[in-house]
mmCIF file with all atom_site columns, C-alpha atoms in Angstrom:
data_model
loop_
_atom_site.group_PDB
_atom_site.id
_atom_site.type_symbol
_atom_site.label_atom_id
_atom_site.label_alt_id
_atom_site.label_comp_id
_atom_site.label_asym_id
_atom_site.label_entity_id
_atom_site.label_seq_id
_atom_site.pdbx_PDB_ins_code
_atom_site.Cartn_x
_atom_site.Cartn_y
_atom_site.Cartn_z
_atom_site.occupancy
_atom_site.B_iso_or_equiv
_atom_site.pdbx_formal_charge
_atom_site.auth_seq_id
_atom_site.auth_comp_id
_atom_site.auth_asym_id
_atom_site.auth_atom_id
_atom_site.pdbx_PDB_model_num
ATOM 1   C CA . GLU A 1 1   ? 26.629 32.386 -12.644 1.00 82.00 ? 1   GLU A CA 1
ATOM 2   C CA . ALA A 1 2   ? 25.087 35.343 -11.317 1.00 80.00 ? 2   ALA A CA 1
ATOM 3   C CA . GLN A 1 3   ? 21.679 36.327 -12.246 1.00 93.00 ? 3   GLN A CA 1
ATOM 4   C CA . VAL A 1 4   ? 18.206 37.489 -10.424 1.00 96.00 ? 4   VAL A CA 1
ATOM 5   C CA . THR A 1 5   ? 15.817 34.917 -10.432 1.00 96.00 ? 5   THR A CA 1
ATOM 6   C CA . GLN A 1 6   ? 11.623 35.338 -11.039 1.00 97.00 ? 6   GLN A CA 1
ATOM 7   C CA . ASN A 1 7   ? 9.454  33.465 -9.922  1.00 97.00 ? 7   ASN A CA 1
ATOM 8   C CA . PRO A 1 8   ? 6.400  32.193 -11.870 1.00 97.00 ? 8   PRO A CA 1
ATOM 9   C CA . ARG A 1 9   ? 7.133  33.498 -15.692 1.00 95.00 ? 9   ARG A CA 1
ATOM 10  C CA . TYR A 1 10  ? 3.734  33.640 -16.401 1.00 96.00 ? 10  TYR A CA 1
ATOM 11  C CA . LEU A 1 11  ? 0.428  33.681 -14.454 1.00 96.00 ? 11  LEU A CA 1
ATOM 12  C CA . ILE A 1 12  ? -2.397 34.268 -15.052 1.00 96.00 ? 12  ILE A CA 1
ATOM 13  C CA . THR A 1 13  ? -5.313 34.589 -12.131 1.00 94.00 ? 13  THR A CA 1
ATOM 14  C CA . VAL A 1 14  ? -8.553 36.181 -11.036 1.00 95.00 ? 14  VAL A CA 1
ATOM 15  C CA . THR A 1 15  ? -9.013 39.279 -9.680  1.00 96.00 ? 15  THR A CA 1
ATOM 16  C CA . GLY A 1 16  ? -9.278 39.432 -5.585  1.00 95.00 ? 16  GLY A CA 1
ATOM 17  C CA . LYS A 1 17  ? -6.907 35.992 -5.276  1.00 95.00 ? 17  LYS A CA 1
ATOM 18  C CA . LYS A 1 18  ? -3.750 37.091 -3.748  1.00 96.00 ? 18  LYS A CA 1
ATOM 19  C CA . LEU A 1 19  ? -0.263 36.036 -5.079  1.00 96.00 ? 19  LEU A CA 1
ATOM 20  C CA . THR A 1 20  ? 3.365  36.317 -4.998  1.00 97.00 ? 20  THR A CA 1
ATOM 21  C CA . VAL A 1 21  ? 6.167  36.696 -7.414  1.00 98.00 ? 21  VAL A CA 1
ATOM 22  C CA . THR A 1 22  ? 9.431  36.252 -6.243  1.00 98.00 ? 22  THR A CA 1
ATOM 23  C CA . CYS A 1 23  ? 12.035 37.080 -6.331  1.00 98.00 ? 23  CYS A CA 1
ATOM 24  C CA . SER A 1 24  ? 16.055 36.249 -5.412  1.00 98.00 ? 24  SER A CA 1
ATOM 25  C CA . GLN A 1 25  ? 19.422 37.465 -6.908  1.00 97.00 ? 25  GLN A CA 1
ATOM 26  C CA . ASN A 1 26  ? 22.628 35.867 -5.706  1.00 95.00 ? 26  ASN A CA 1
ATOM 27  C CA . MET A 1 27  ? 25.250 38.981 -6.431  1.00 94.00 ? 27  MET A CA 1
ATOM 28  C CA . ASN A 1 28  ? 24.935 39.631 -2.777  1.00 94.00 ? 28  ASN A CA 1
ATOM 29  C CA . HIS A 1 29  ? 23.357 42.918 -4.211  1.00 94.00 ? 29  HIS A CA 1
ATOM 30  C CA . GLU A 1 30  ? 22.114 45.850 -0.889  1.00 91.00 ? 30  GLU A CA 1
ATOM 31  C CA . TYR A 1 31  ? 19.886 47.420 -3.710  1.00 91.00 ? 31  TYR A CA 1
ATOM 32  C CA . MET A 1 32  ? 16.993 45.696 -5.126  1.00 94.00 ? 32  MET A CA 1
ATOM 33  C CA . SER A 1 33  ? 13.761 46.871 -7.227  1.00 94.00 ? 33  SER A CA 1
ATOM 34  C CA . TRP A 1 34  ? 10.099 45.868 -8.767  1.00 97.00 ? 34  TRP A CA 1
ATOM 35  C CA . TYR A 1 35  ? 9.376  47.598 -12.467 1.00 96.00 ? 35  TYR A CA 1
ATOM 36  C CA . ARG A 1 36  ? 6.305  46.983 -14.353 1.00 97.00 ? 36  ARG A CA 1
ATOM 37  C CA . GLN A 1 37  ? 6.338  47.505 -17.823 1.00 96.00 ? 37  GLN A CA 1
ATOM 38  C CA . ASP A 1 38  ? 3.324  48.644 -19.845 1.00 94.00 ? 38  ASP A CA 1
ATOM 39  C CA . PRO A 1 39  ? 2.541  49.612 -23.673 1.00 88.00 ? 39  PRO A CA 1
ATOM 40  C CA . GLY A 1 40  ? 3.426  52.981 -24.207 1.00 83.00 ? 40  GLY A CA 1
ATOM 41  C CA . LEU A 1 41  ? 4.356  53.930 -20.992 1.00 86.00 ? 41  LEU A CA 1
ATOM 42  C CA . GLY A 1 42  ? 8.177  52.149 -20.615 1.00 87.00 ? 42  GLY A CA 1
ATOM 43  C CA . LEU A 1 43  ? 9.205  50.834 -17.522 1.00 93.00 ? 43  LEU A CA 1
ATOM 44  C CA . ARG A 1 44  ? 7.796  52.162 -13.820 1.00 93.00 ? 44  ARG A CA 1
ATOM 45  C CA . GLN A 1 45  ? 9.192  51.387 -10.726 1.00 93.00 ? 45  GLN A CA 1
ATOM 46  C CA . ILE A 1 46  ? 6.873  50.139 -8.300  1.00 96.00 ? 46  ILE A CA 1
ATOM 47  C CA . TYR A 1 47  ? 8.673  49.387 -4.470  1.00 95.00 ? 47  TYR A CA 1
ATOM 48  C CA . TYR A 1 48  ? 12.293 49.430 -4.178  1.00 92.00 ? 48  TYR A CA 1
ATOM 49  C CA . SER A 1 49  ? 14.568 48.361 -1.069  1.00 92.00 ? 49  SER A CA 1
ATOM 50  C CA . MET A 1 50  ? 17.908 49.742 -0.435  1.00 88.00 ? 50  MET A CA 1
ATOM 51  C CA . ASN A 1 51  ? 19.116 46.840 2.389   1.00 89.00 ? 51  ASN A CA 1
ATOM 52  C CA . VAL A 1 52  ? 17.388 44.442 4.759   1.00 93.00 ? 52  VAL A CA 1
ATOM 53  C CA . GLU A 1 53  ? 14.264 45.861 6.281   1.00 93.00 ? 53  GLU A CA 1
ATOM 54  C CA . VAL A 1 54  ? 14.656 48.944 4.623   1.00 91.00 ? 54  VAL A CA 1
ATOM 55  C CA . THR A 1 55  ? 12.251 49.676 1.734   1.00 93.00 ? 55  THR A CA 1
ATOM 56  C CA . ASP A 1 56  ? 10.392 52.526 -0.266  1.00 91.00 ? 56  ASP A CA 1
ATOM 57  C CA . LYS A 1 57  ? 7.541  53.530 -2.702  1.00 93.00 ? 57  LYS A CA 1
ATOM 58  C CA . GLY A 1 58  ? 8.482  53.910 -6.353  1.00 91.00 ? 58  GLY A CA 1
ATOM 59  C CA . ASP A 1 59  ? 6.306  55.707 -8.950  1.00 90.00 ? 59  ASP A CA 1
ATOM 60  C CA . VAL A 1 60  ? 3.540  52.842 -8.500  1.00 95.00 ? 60  VAL A CA 1
ATOM 61  C CA . PRO A 1 61  ? 3.027  51.375 -5.584  1.00 96.00 ? 61  PRO A CA 1
ATOM 62  C CA . GLU A 1 62  ? -0.727 51.078 -5.284  1.00 96.00 ? 62  GLU A CA 1
ATOM 63  C CA . GLY A 1 63  ? -2.024 47.921 -4.633  1.00 96.00 ? 63  GLY A CA 1
ATOM 64  C CA . TYR A 1 64  ? 1.192  46.162 -4.204  1.00 98.00 ? 64  TYR A CA 1
ATOM 65  C CA . LYS A 1 65  ? 3.139  45.168 -1.090  1.00 97.00 ? 65  LYS A CA 1
ATOM 66  C CA . VAL A 1 66  ? 6.862  44.003 -0.557  1.00 97.00 ? 66  VAL A CA 1
ATOM 67  C CA . SER A 1 67  ? 9.299  42.664 1.997   1.00 96.00 ? 67  SER A CA 1
ATOM 68  C CA . ARG A 1 68  ? 13.228 42.404 2.440   1.00 96.00 ? 68  ARG A CA 1
ATOM 69  C CA . LYS A 1 69  ? 13.501 39.681 5.746   1.00 96.00 ? 69  LYS A CA 1
ATOM 70  C CA . GLU A 1 70  ? 16.721 38.678 3.229   1.00 96.00 ? 70  GLU A CA 1
ATOM 71  C CA . LYS A 1 71  ? 18.969 40.084 1.382   1.00 95.00 ? 71  LYS A CA 1
ATOM 72  C CA . ARG A 1 72  ? 18.564 38.259 -1.542  1.00 96.00 ? 72  ARG A CA 1
ATOM 73  C CA . ASN A 1 73  ? 14.937 38.234 -1.889  1.00 97.00 ? 73  ASN A CA 1
ATOM 74  C CA . PHE A 1 74  ? 12.932 40.623 -2.607  1.00 98.00 ? 74  PHE A CA 1
ATOM 75  C CA . PRO A 1 75  ? 9.208  38.985 -2.897  1.00 98.00 ? 75  PRO A CA 1
ATOM 76  C CA . LEU A 1 76  ? 6.263  41.506 -4.773  1.00 98.00 ? 76  LEU A CA 1
ATOM 77  C CA . ILE A 1 77  ? 2.743  40.881 -2.866  1.00 98.00 ? 77  ILE A CA 1
ATOM 78  C CA . LEU A 1 78  ? -0.601 41.780 -4.899  1.00 97.00 ? 78  LEU A CA 1
ATOM 79  C CA . GLU A 1 79  ? -2.704 41.388 -1.575  1.00 94.00 ? 79  GLU A CA 1
ATOM 80  C CA . SER A 1 80  ? -6.266 41.470 -3.968  1.00 96.00 ? 80  SER A CA 1
ATOM 81  C CA . PRO A 1 81  ? -5.179 41.786 -7.691  1.00 96.00 ? 81  PRO A CA 1
ATOM 82  C CA . SER A 1 82  ? -6.852 44.018 -10.342 1.00 96.00 ? 82  SER A CA 1
ATOM 83  C CA . PRO A 1 83  ? -7.263 43.287 -13.822 1.00 96.00 ? 83  PRO A CA 1
ATOM 84  C CA . ASN A 1 84  ? -5.146 46.952 -14.388 1.00 96.00 ? 84  ASN A CA 1
ATOM 85  C CA . GLN A 1 85  ? -2.689 45.137 -12.542 1.00 97.00 ? 85  GLN A CA 1
ATOM 86  C CA . THR A 1 86  ? -1.825 42.607 -15.681 1.00 97.00 ? 86  THR A CA 1
ATOM 87  C CA . SER A 1 87  ? 1.943  43.865 -16.819 1.00 97.00 ? 87  SER A CA 1
ATOM 88  C CA . LEU A 1 88  ? 5.185  42.178 -17.240 1.00 97.00 ? 88  LEU A CA 1
ATOM 89  C CA . TYR A 1 89  ? 6.415  42.221 -13.716 1.00 98.00 ? 89  TYR A CA 1
ATOM 90  C CA . PHE A 1 90  ? 10.736 42.738 -13.542 1.00 97.00 ? 90  PHE A CA 1
ATOM 91  C CA . CYS A 1 91  ? 12.605 42.712 -10.929 1.00 97.00 ? 91  CYS A CA 1
ATOM 92  C CA . ALA A 1 92  ? 15.637 44.368 -11.013 1.00 95.00 ? 92  ALA A CA 1
ATOM 93  C CA . SER A 1 93  ? 18.907 44.332 -8.492  1.00 94.00 ? 93  SER A CA 1
ATOM 94  C CA . SER A 1 94  ? 22.546 46.751 -8.569  1.00 91.00 ? 94  SER A CA 1
ATOM 95  C CA . SER A 1 95  ? 25.341 46.759 -5.616  1.00 87.00 ? 95  SER A CA 1
ATOM 96  C CA . GLY A 1 96  ? 25.233 50.653 -5.482  1.00 77.00 ? 96  GLY A CA 1
ATOM 97  C CA . GLN A 1 97  ? 23.264 53.840 -7.155  1.00 68.00 ? 97  GLN A CA 1
ATOM 98  C CA . VAL A 1 98  ? 25.434 54.172 -9.867  1.00 70.00 ? 98  VAL A CA 1
ATOM 99  C CA . GLN A 1 99  ? 25.618 50.594 -10.730 1.00 79.00 ? 99  GLN A CA 1
ATOM 100 C CA . PRO A 1 100 ? 23.435 48.816 -13.714 1.00 84.00 ? 100 PRO A CA 1
ATOM 101 C CA . GLN A 1 101 ? 20.777 47.123 -12.617 1.00 88.00 ? 101 GLN A CA 1
ATOM 102 C CA . HIS A 1 102 ? 20.389 43.785 -13.664 1.00 92.00 ? 102 HIS A CA 1
ATOM 103 C CA . PHE A 1 103 ? 17.170 42.433 -14.284 1.00 95.00 ? 103 PHE A CA 1
ATOM 104 C CA . GLY A 1 104 ? 15.151 38.963 -13.976 1.00 95.00 ? 104 GLY A CA 1
ATOM 105 C CA . ASP A 1 105 ? 13.571 37.799 -16.880 1.00 94.00 ? 105 ASP A CA 1
ATOM 106 C CA . GLY A 1 106 ? 10.031 39.031 -16.524 1.00 95.00 ? 106 GLY A CA 1
ATOM 107 C CA . THR A 1 107 ? 6.825  37.754 -15.085 1.00 97.00 ? 107 THR A CA 1
ATOM 108 C CA . ARG A 1 108 ? 3.911  38.540 -17.090 1.00 96.00 ? 108 ARG A CA 1
ATOM 109 C CA . LEU A 1 109 ? 0.848  38.538 -15.095 1.00 97.00 ? 109 LEU A CA 1
ATOM 110 C CA . SER A 1 110 ? -2.783 38.469 -16.818 1.00 97.00 ? 110 SER A CA 1
ATOM 111 C CA . ILE A 1 111 ? -5.395 39.692 -13.917 1.00 96.00 ? 111 ILE A CA 1
ATOM 112 C CA . LEU A 1 112 ? -9.120 38.092 -15.202 1.00 95.00 ? 112 LEU A CA 1
ATOM 113 C CA . ALA B 2 1   ? 7.886  67.024 -17.725 1.00 57.00 ? 1   ALA B CA 1
ATOM 114 C CA . GLN B 2 2   ? 9.227  63.614 -18.359 1.00 66.00 ? 2   GLN B CA 1
ATOM 115 C CA . LYS B 2 3   ? 12.557 63.310 -16.814 1.00 90.00 ? 3   LYS B CA 1
ATOM 116 C CA . ILE B 2 4   ? 13.527 60.830 -20.192 1.00 94.00 ? 4   ILE B CA 1
ATOM 117 C CA . THR B 2 5   ? 12.378 61.502 -23.653 1.00 95.00 ? 5   THR B CA 1
ATOM 118 C CA . GLN B 2 6   ? 13.071 58.931 -26.565 1.00 95.00 ? 6   GLN B CA 1
ATOM 119 C CA . THR B 2 7   ? 12.155 61.059 -29.409 1.00 95.00 ? 7   THR B CA 1
ATOM 120 C CA . GLN B 2 8   ? 11.848 58.016 -31.839 1.00 95.00 ? 8   GLN B CA 1
ATOM 121 C CA . PRO B 2 9   ? 9.242  55.289 -31.542 1.00 93.00 ? 9   PRO B CA 1
ATOM 122 C CA . GLY B 2 10  ? 10.803 53.319 -34.381 1.00 94.00 ? 10  GLY B CA 1
ATOM 123 C CA . MET B 2 11  ? 13.391 52.688 -36.755 1.00 95.00 ? 11  MET B CA 1
ATOM 124 C CA . PHE B 2 12  ? 14.054 50.983 -39.708 1.00 96.00 ? 12  PHE B CA 1
ATOM 125 C CA . VAL B 2 13  ? 18.294 50.776 -40.678 1.00 96.00 ? 13  VAL B CA 1
ATOM 126 C CA . GLN B 2 14  ? 20.009 48.961 -42.839 1.00 96.00 ? 14  GLN B CA 1
ATOM 127 C CA . GLU B 2 15  ? 22.397 46.210 -41.789 1.00 96.00 ? 15  GLU B CA 1
ATOM 128 C CA . LYS B 2 16  ? 25.821 46.925 -41.293 1.00 96.00 ? 16  LYS B CA 1
ATOM 129 C CA . GLU B 2 17  ? 25.088 50.493 -40.992 1.00 96.00 ? 17  GLU B CA 1
ATOM 130 C CA . ALA B 2 18  ? 25.274 52.829 -38.103 1.00 96.00 ? 18  ALA B CA 1
ATOM 131 C CA . VAL B 2 19  ? 22.564 53.698 -36.007 1.00 97.00 ? 19  VAL B CA 1
ATOM 132 C CA . THR B 2 20  ? 22.082 56.727 -33.854 1.00 97.00 ? 20  THR B CA 1
ATOM 133 C CA . LEU B 2 21  ? 19.184 56.459 -30.755 1.00 98.00 ? 21  LEU B CA 1
ATOM 134 C CA . ASP B 2 22  ? 18.581 59.910 -29.240 1.00 98.00 ? 22  ASP B CA 1
ATOM 135 C CA . CYS B 2 23  ? 17.956 60.491 -25.784 1.00 97.00 ? 23  CYS B CA 1
ATOM 136 C CA . THR B 2 24  ? 17.410 63.367 -23.636 1.00 97.00 ? 24  THR B CA 1
ATOM 137 C CA . TYR B 2 25  ? 17.026 63.454 -20.183 1.00 96.00 ? 25  TYR B CA 1
ATOM 138 C CA . ASP B 2 26  ? 16.194 66.372 -17.427 1.00 94.00 ? 26  ASP B CA 1
ATOM 139 C CA . THR B 2 27  ? 17.403 66.767 -13.771 1.00 91.00 ? 27  THR B CA 1
ATOM 140 C CA . SER B 2 28  ? 18.922 69.427 -11.256 1.00 89.00 ? 28  SER B CA 1
ATOM 141 C CA . ASP B 2 29  ? 20.489 67.213 -9.417  1.00 88.00 ? 29  ASP B CA 1
ATOM 142 C CA . PRO B 2 30  ? 24.252 67.774 -10.419 1.00 89.00 ? 30  PRO B CA 1
ATOM 143 C CA . SER B 2 31  ? 25.135 63.628 -9.641  1.00 88.00 ? 31  SER B CA 1
ATOM 144 C CA . TYR B 2 32  ? 23.232 61.032 -11.620 1.00 90.00 ? 32  TYR B CA 1
ATOM 145 C CA . GLY B 2 33  ? 23.770 58.014 -13.887 1.00 91.00 ? 33  GLY B CA 1
ATOM 146 C CA . LEU B 2 34  ? 22.960 57.434 -17.730 1.00 94.00 ? 34  LEU B CA 1
ATOM 147 C CA . PHE B 2 35  ? 22.085 53.890 -18.456 1.00 95.00 ? 35  PHE B CA 1
ATOM 148 C CA . TRP B 2 36  ? 20.696 51.767 -22.231 1.00 97.00 ? 36  TRP B CA 1
ATOM 149 C CA . TYR B 2 37  ? 18.984 48.922 -21.994 1.00 96.00 ? 37  TYR B CA 1
ATOM 150 C CA . LYS B 2 38  ? 17.797 46.292 -24.858 1.00 97.00 ? 38  LYS B CA 1
ATOM 151 C CA . GLN B 2 39  ? 15.073 44.421 -24.868 1.00 96.00 ? 39  GLN B CA 1
ATOM 152 C CA . PRO B 2 40  ? 14.448 42.180 -27.540 1.00 96.00 ? 40  PRO B CA 1
ATOM 153 C CA . SER B 2 41  ? 11.470 40.097 -28.473 1.00 94.00 ? 41  SER B CA 1
ATOM 154 C CA . SER B 2 42  ? 11.964 37.502 -25.969 1.00 91.00 ? 42  SER B CA 1
ATOM 155 C CA . GLY B 2 43  ? 11.224 40.034 -23.084 1.00 91.00 ? 43  GLY B CA 1
ATOM 156 C CA . GLU B 2 44  ? 14.513 40.749 -21.172 1.00 91.00 ? 44  GLU B CA 1
ATOM 157 C CA . MET B 2 45  ? 16.345 43.318 -20.349 1.00 93.00 ? 45  MET B CA 1
ATOM 158 C CA . ILE B 2 46  ? 19.932 43.738 -21.164 1.00 94.00 ? 46  ILE B CA 1
ATOM 159 C CA . PHE B 2 47  ? 22.450 46.342 -19.858 1.00 93.00 ? 47  PHE B CA 1
ATOM 160 C CA . LEU B 2 48  ? 24.322 47.957 -22.241 1.00 96.00 ? 48  LEU B CA 1
ATOM 161 C CA . ILE B 2 49  ? 26.195 51.008 -21.357 1.00 96.00 ? 49  ILE B CA 1
ATOM 162 C CA . TYR B 2 50  ? 26.606 53.489 -18.747 1.00 94.00 ? 50  TYR B CA 1
ATOM 163 C CA . GLN B 2 51  ? 27.477 56.898 -17.927 1.00 94.00 ? 51  GLN B CA 1
ATOM 164 C CA . GLY B 2 52  ? 28.651 58.849 -15.296 1.00 92.00 ? 52  GLY B CA 1
ATOM 165 C CA . SER B 2 53  ? 27.458 62.547 -15.007 1.00 92.00 ? 53  SER B CA 1
ATOM 166 C CA . TYR B 2 54  ? 31.045 63.541 -13.984 1.00 91.00 ? 54  TYR B CA 1
ATOM 167 C CA . ASP B 2 55  ? 32.769 60.465 -16.530 1.00 91.00 ? 55  ASP B CA 1
ATOM 168 C CA . GLN B 2 56  ? 35.027 63.248 -19.204 1.00 89.00 ? 56  GLN B CA 1
ATOM 169 C CA . GLN B 2 57  ? 34.920 60.813 -22.058 1.00 93.00 ? 57  GLN B CA 1
ATOM 170 C CA . ASN B 2 58  ? 32.225 58.842 -23.498 1.00 95.00 ? 58  ASN B CA 1
ATOM 171 C CA . ALA B 2 59  ? 31.088 55.467 -22.268 1.00 95.00 ? 59  ALA B CA 1
ATOM 172 C CA . THR B 2 60  ? 31.983 53.033 -25.106 1.00 95.00 ? 60  THR B CA 1
ATOM 173 C CA . GLU B 2 61  ? 31.452 49.002 -24.736 1.00 94.00 ? 61  GLU B CA 1
ATOM 174 C CA . GLY B 2 62  ? 32.491 47.088 -27.477 1.00 96.00 ? 62  GLY B CA 1
ATOM 175 C CA . ARG B 2 63  ? 29.968 48.102 -30.684 1.00 96.00 ? 63  ARG B CA 1
ATOM 176 C CA . TYR B 2 64  ? 28.153 50.560 -28.688 1.00 97.00 ? 64  TYR B CA 1
ATOM 177 C CA . SER B 2 65  ? 29.756 54.381 -27.378 1.00 97.00 ? 65  SER B CA 1
ATOM 178 C CA . LEU B 2 66  ? 27.316 56.838 -25.347 1.00 97.00 ? 66  LEU B CA 1
ATOM 179 C CA . ASN B 2 67  ? 27.438 60.021 -27.171 1.00 96.00 ? 67  ASN B CA 1
ATOM 180 C CA . PHE B 2 68  ? 27.308 61.961 -23.740 1.00 96.00 ? 68  PHE B CA 1
ATOM 181 C CA . GLN B 2 69  ? 26.410 66.208 -24.671 1.00 96.00 ? 69  GLN B CA 1
ATOM 182 C CA . LYS B 2 70  ? 26.062 67.251 -20.838 1.00 95.00 ? 70  LYS B CA 1
ATOM 183 C CA . ALA B 2 71  ? 25.581 70.471 -21.482 1.00 94.00 ? 71  ALA B CA 1
ATOM 184 C CA . ARG B 2 72  ? 22.919 69.386 -24.267 1.00 96.00 ? 72  ARG B CA 1
ATOM 185 C CA . LYS B 2 73  ? 20.979 67.003 -21.750 1.00 96.00 ? 73  LYS B CA 1
ATOM 186 C CA . SER B 2 74  ? 21.310 64.149 -24.183 1.00 97.00 ? 74  SER B CA 1
ATOM 187 C CA . ALA B 2 75  ? 22.884 60.713 -24.324 1.00 97.00 ? 75  ALA B CA 1
ATOM 188 C CA . ASN B 2 76  ? 22.598 59.516 -27.420 1.00 98.00 ? 76  ASN B CA 1
ATOM 189 C CA . LEU B 2 77  ? 23.329 55.243 -27.585 1.00 98.00 ? 77  LEU B CA 1
ATOM 190 C CA . VAL B 2 78  ? 25.381 54.565 -31.175 1.00 98.00 ? 78  VAL B CA 1
ATOM 191 C CA . ILE B 2 79  ? 25.915 51.491 -32.378 1.00 97.00 ? 79  ILE B CA 1
ATOM 192 C CA . SER B 2 80  ? 28.407 50.938 -35.043 1.00 95.00 ? 80  SER B CA 1
ATOM 193 C CA . ALA B 2 81  ? 28.050 48.122 -37.846 1.00 94.00 ? 81  ALA B CA 1
ATOM 194 C CA . SER B 2 82  ? 24.415 47.334 -36.919 1.00 96.00 ? 82  SER B CA 1
ATOM 195 C CA . GLN B 2 83  ? 23.244 43.634 -37.113 1.00 96.00 ? 83  GLN B CA 1
ATOM 196 C CA . LEU B 2 84  ? 20.127 41.715 -37.294 1.00 96.00 ? 84  LEU B CA 1
ATOM 197 C CA . GLY B 2 85  ? 20.938 40.574 -34.088 1.00 96.00 ? 85  GLY B CA 1
ATOM 198 C CA . ASP B 2 86  ? 20.467 44.061 -32.667 1.00 97.00 ? 86  ASP B CA 1
ATOM 199 C CA . SER B 2 87  ? 16.557 44.248 -33.339 1.00 97.00 ? 87  SER B CA 1
ATOM 200 C CA . ALA B 2 88  ? 14.537 44.977 -30.324 1.00 97.00 ? 88  ALA B CA 1
ATOM 201 C CA . MET B 2 89  ? 13.757 47.709 -27.720 1.00 96.00 ? 89  MET B CA 1
ATOM 202 C CA . TYR B 2 90  ? 16.190 50.106 -26.607 1.00 97.00 ? 90  TYR B CA 1
ATOM 203 C CA . PHE B 2 91  ? 15.660 51.638 -23.254 1.00 96.00 ? 91  PHE B CA 1
ATOM 204 C CA . CYS B 2 92  ? 17.523 55.272 -21.825 1.00 96.00 ? 92  CYS B CA 1
ATOM 205 C CA . ALA B 2 93  ? 17.447 55.232 -18.222 1.00 94.00 ? 93  ALA B CA 1
ATOM 206 C CA . MET B 2 94  ? 18.403 57.922 -15.627 1.00 93.00 ? 94  MET B CA 1
ATOM 207 C CA . ARG B 2 95  ? 19.504 57.239 -11.890 1.00 89.00 ? 95  ARG B CA 1
ATOM 208 C CA . GLU B 2 96  ? 19.691 60.770 -9.992  1.00 85.00 ? 96  GLU B CA 1
ATOM 209 C CA . ILE B 2 97  ? 21.986 60.202 -6.955  1.00 78.00 ? 97  ILE B CA 1
ATOM 210 C CA . GLN B 2 98  ? 20.921 63.152 -4.717  1.00 68.00 ? 98  GLN B CA 1
ATOM 211 C CA . GLY B 2 99  ? 17.177 63.141 -6.158  1.00 58.00 ? 99  GLY B CA 1
ATOM 212 C CA . GLY B 2 100 ? 14.499 63.824 -3.560  1.00 54.00 ? 100 GLY B CA 1
ATOM 213 C CA . GLY B 2 101 ? 12.154 61.593 -5.026  1.00 56.00 ? 101 GLY B CA 1
ATOM 214 C CA . ALA B 2 102 ? 12.240 57.662 -4.951  1.00 59.00 ? 102 ALA B CA 1
ATOM 215 C CA . ASP B 2 103 ? 15.780 55.988 -5.479  1.00 69.00 ? 103 ASP B CA 1
ATOM 216 C CA . GLY B 2 104 ? 15.703 53.572 -8.744  1.00 77.00 ? 104 GLY B CA 1
ATOM 217 C CA . LEU B 2 105 ? 15.654 54.312 -12.896 1.00 85.00 ? 105 LEU B CA 1
ATOM 218 C CA . THR B 2 106 ? 13.360 56.097 -14.570 1.00 90.00 ? 106 THR B CA 1
ATOM 219 C CA . PHE B 2 107 ? 13.074 54.926 -18.239 1.00 93.00 ? 107 PHE B CA 1
ATOM 220 C CA . GLY B 2 108 ? 11.697 56.509 -21.644 1.00 94.00 ? 108 GLY B CA 1
ATOM 221 C CA . LYS B 2 109 ? 9.484  55.124 -23.538 1.00 93.00 ? 109 LYS B CA 1
ATOM 222 C CA . GLY B 2 110 ? 11.786 53.015 -25.936 1.00 94.00 ? 110 GLY B CA 1
ATOM 223 C CA . THR B 2 111 ? 12.826 53.062 -29.178 1.00 96.00 ? 111 THR B CA 1
ATOM 224 C CA . HIS B 2 112 ? 11.896 49.685 -31.386 1.00 96.00 ? 112 HIS B CA 1
ATOM 225 C CA . LEU B 2 113 ? 15.006 49.315 -33.889 1.00 97.00 ? 113 LEU B CA 1
ATOM 226 C CA . ILE B 2 114 ? 14.535 47.187 -36.765 1.00 97.00 ? 114 ILE B CA 1
ATOM 227 C CA . ILE B 2 115 ? 17.421 46.117 -38.442 1.00 97.00 ? 115 ILE B CA 1
ATOM 228 C CA . GLN B 2 116 ? 17.369 45.110 -42.277 1.00 96.00 ? 116 GLN B CA 1
ATOM 229 C CA . PRO B 2 117 ? 19.197 42.802 -44.131 1.00 94.00 ? 117 PRO B CA 1
#
């Protein structure tokens, strides 16, 4: 089954404790992206990747890092999480610019 | 200025009626794609329908159709014969192909649709 898999689905942690949210897709998609969703703000792009070893900032990249060492994986790293990063995070992938993005089920992060 | 505007924060509709969810967009890029996504209360994002800026005909997918009016920069989603399971948040999104900014989807703030029996 074609899918985008994010882990964990839920995480409660404390300020400053490094965490990684993994994202994996099995569709051989070149394009992958991370979004965060906050009430009243919709979804905003954090980082994206056009291909292996090619990443770039989205609209709200501060406080986040990503890497794309393999085509299927695109982890999101919070080196020193802060409470304002409490949010619902989505990973997405697509085969091209005009193709629909397939979303993972989301990761709900709470930073205390 | 917002790139995607959804003017209806919430809508109540009677079951079996048709629903139109509004979306206007702003871009100077001649090449772009417009998408609609559904987000039920369970939280996942479900792709519904896509319209390319050069497509001559309005997109349709089952009960979903997209009323694309390029000159007015609007891309309204029409759901025919609404069902209780259509209750969800609906997001309009745009992807500019040649845009100079970050690549990816720009989302509107969403419309919360509630279908009443």
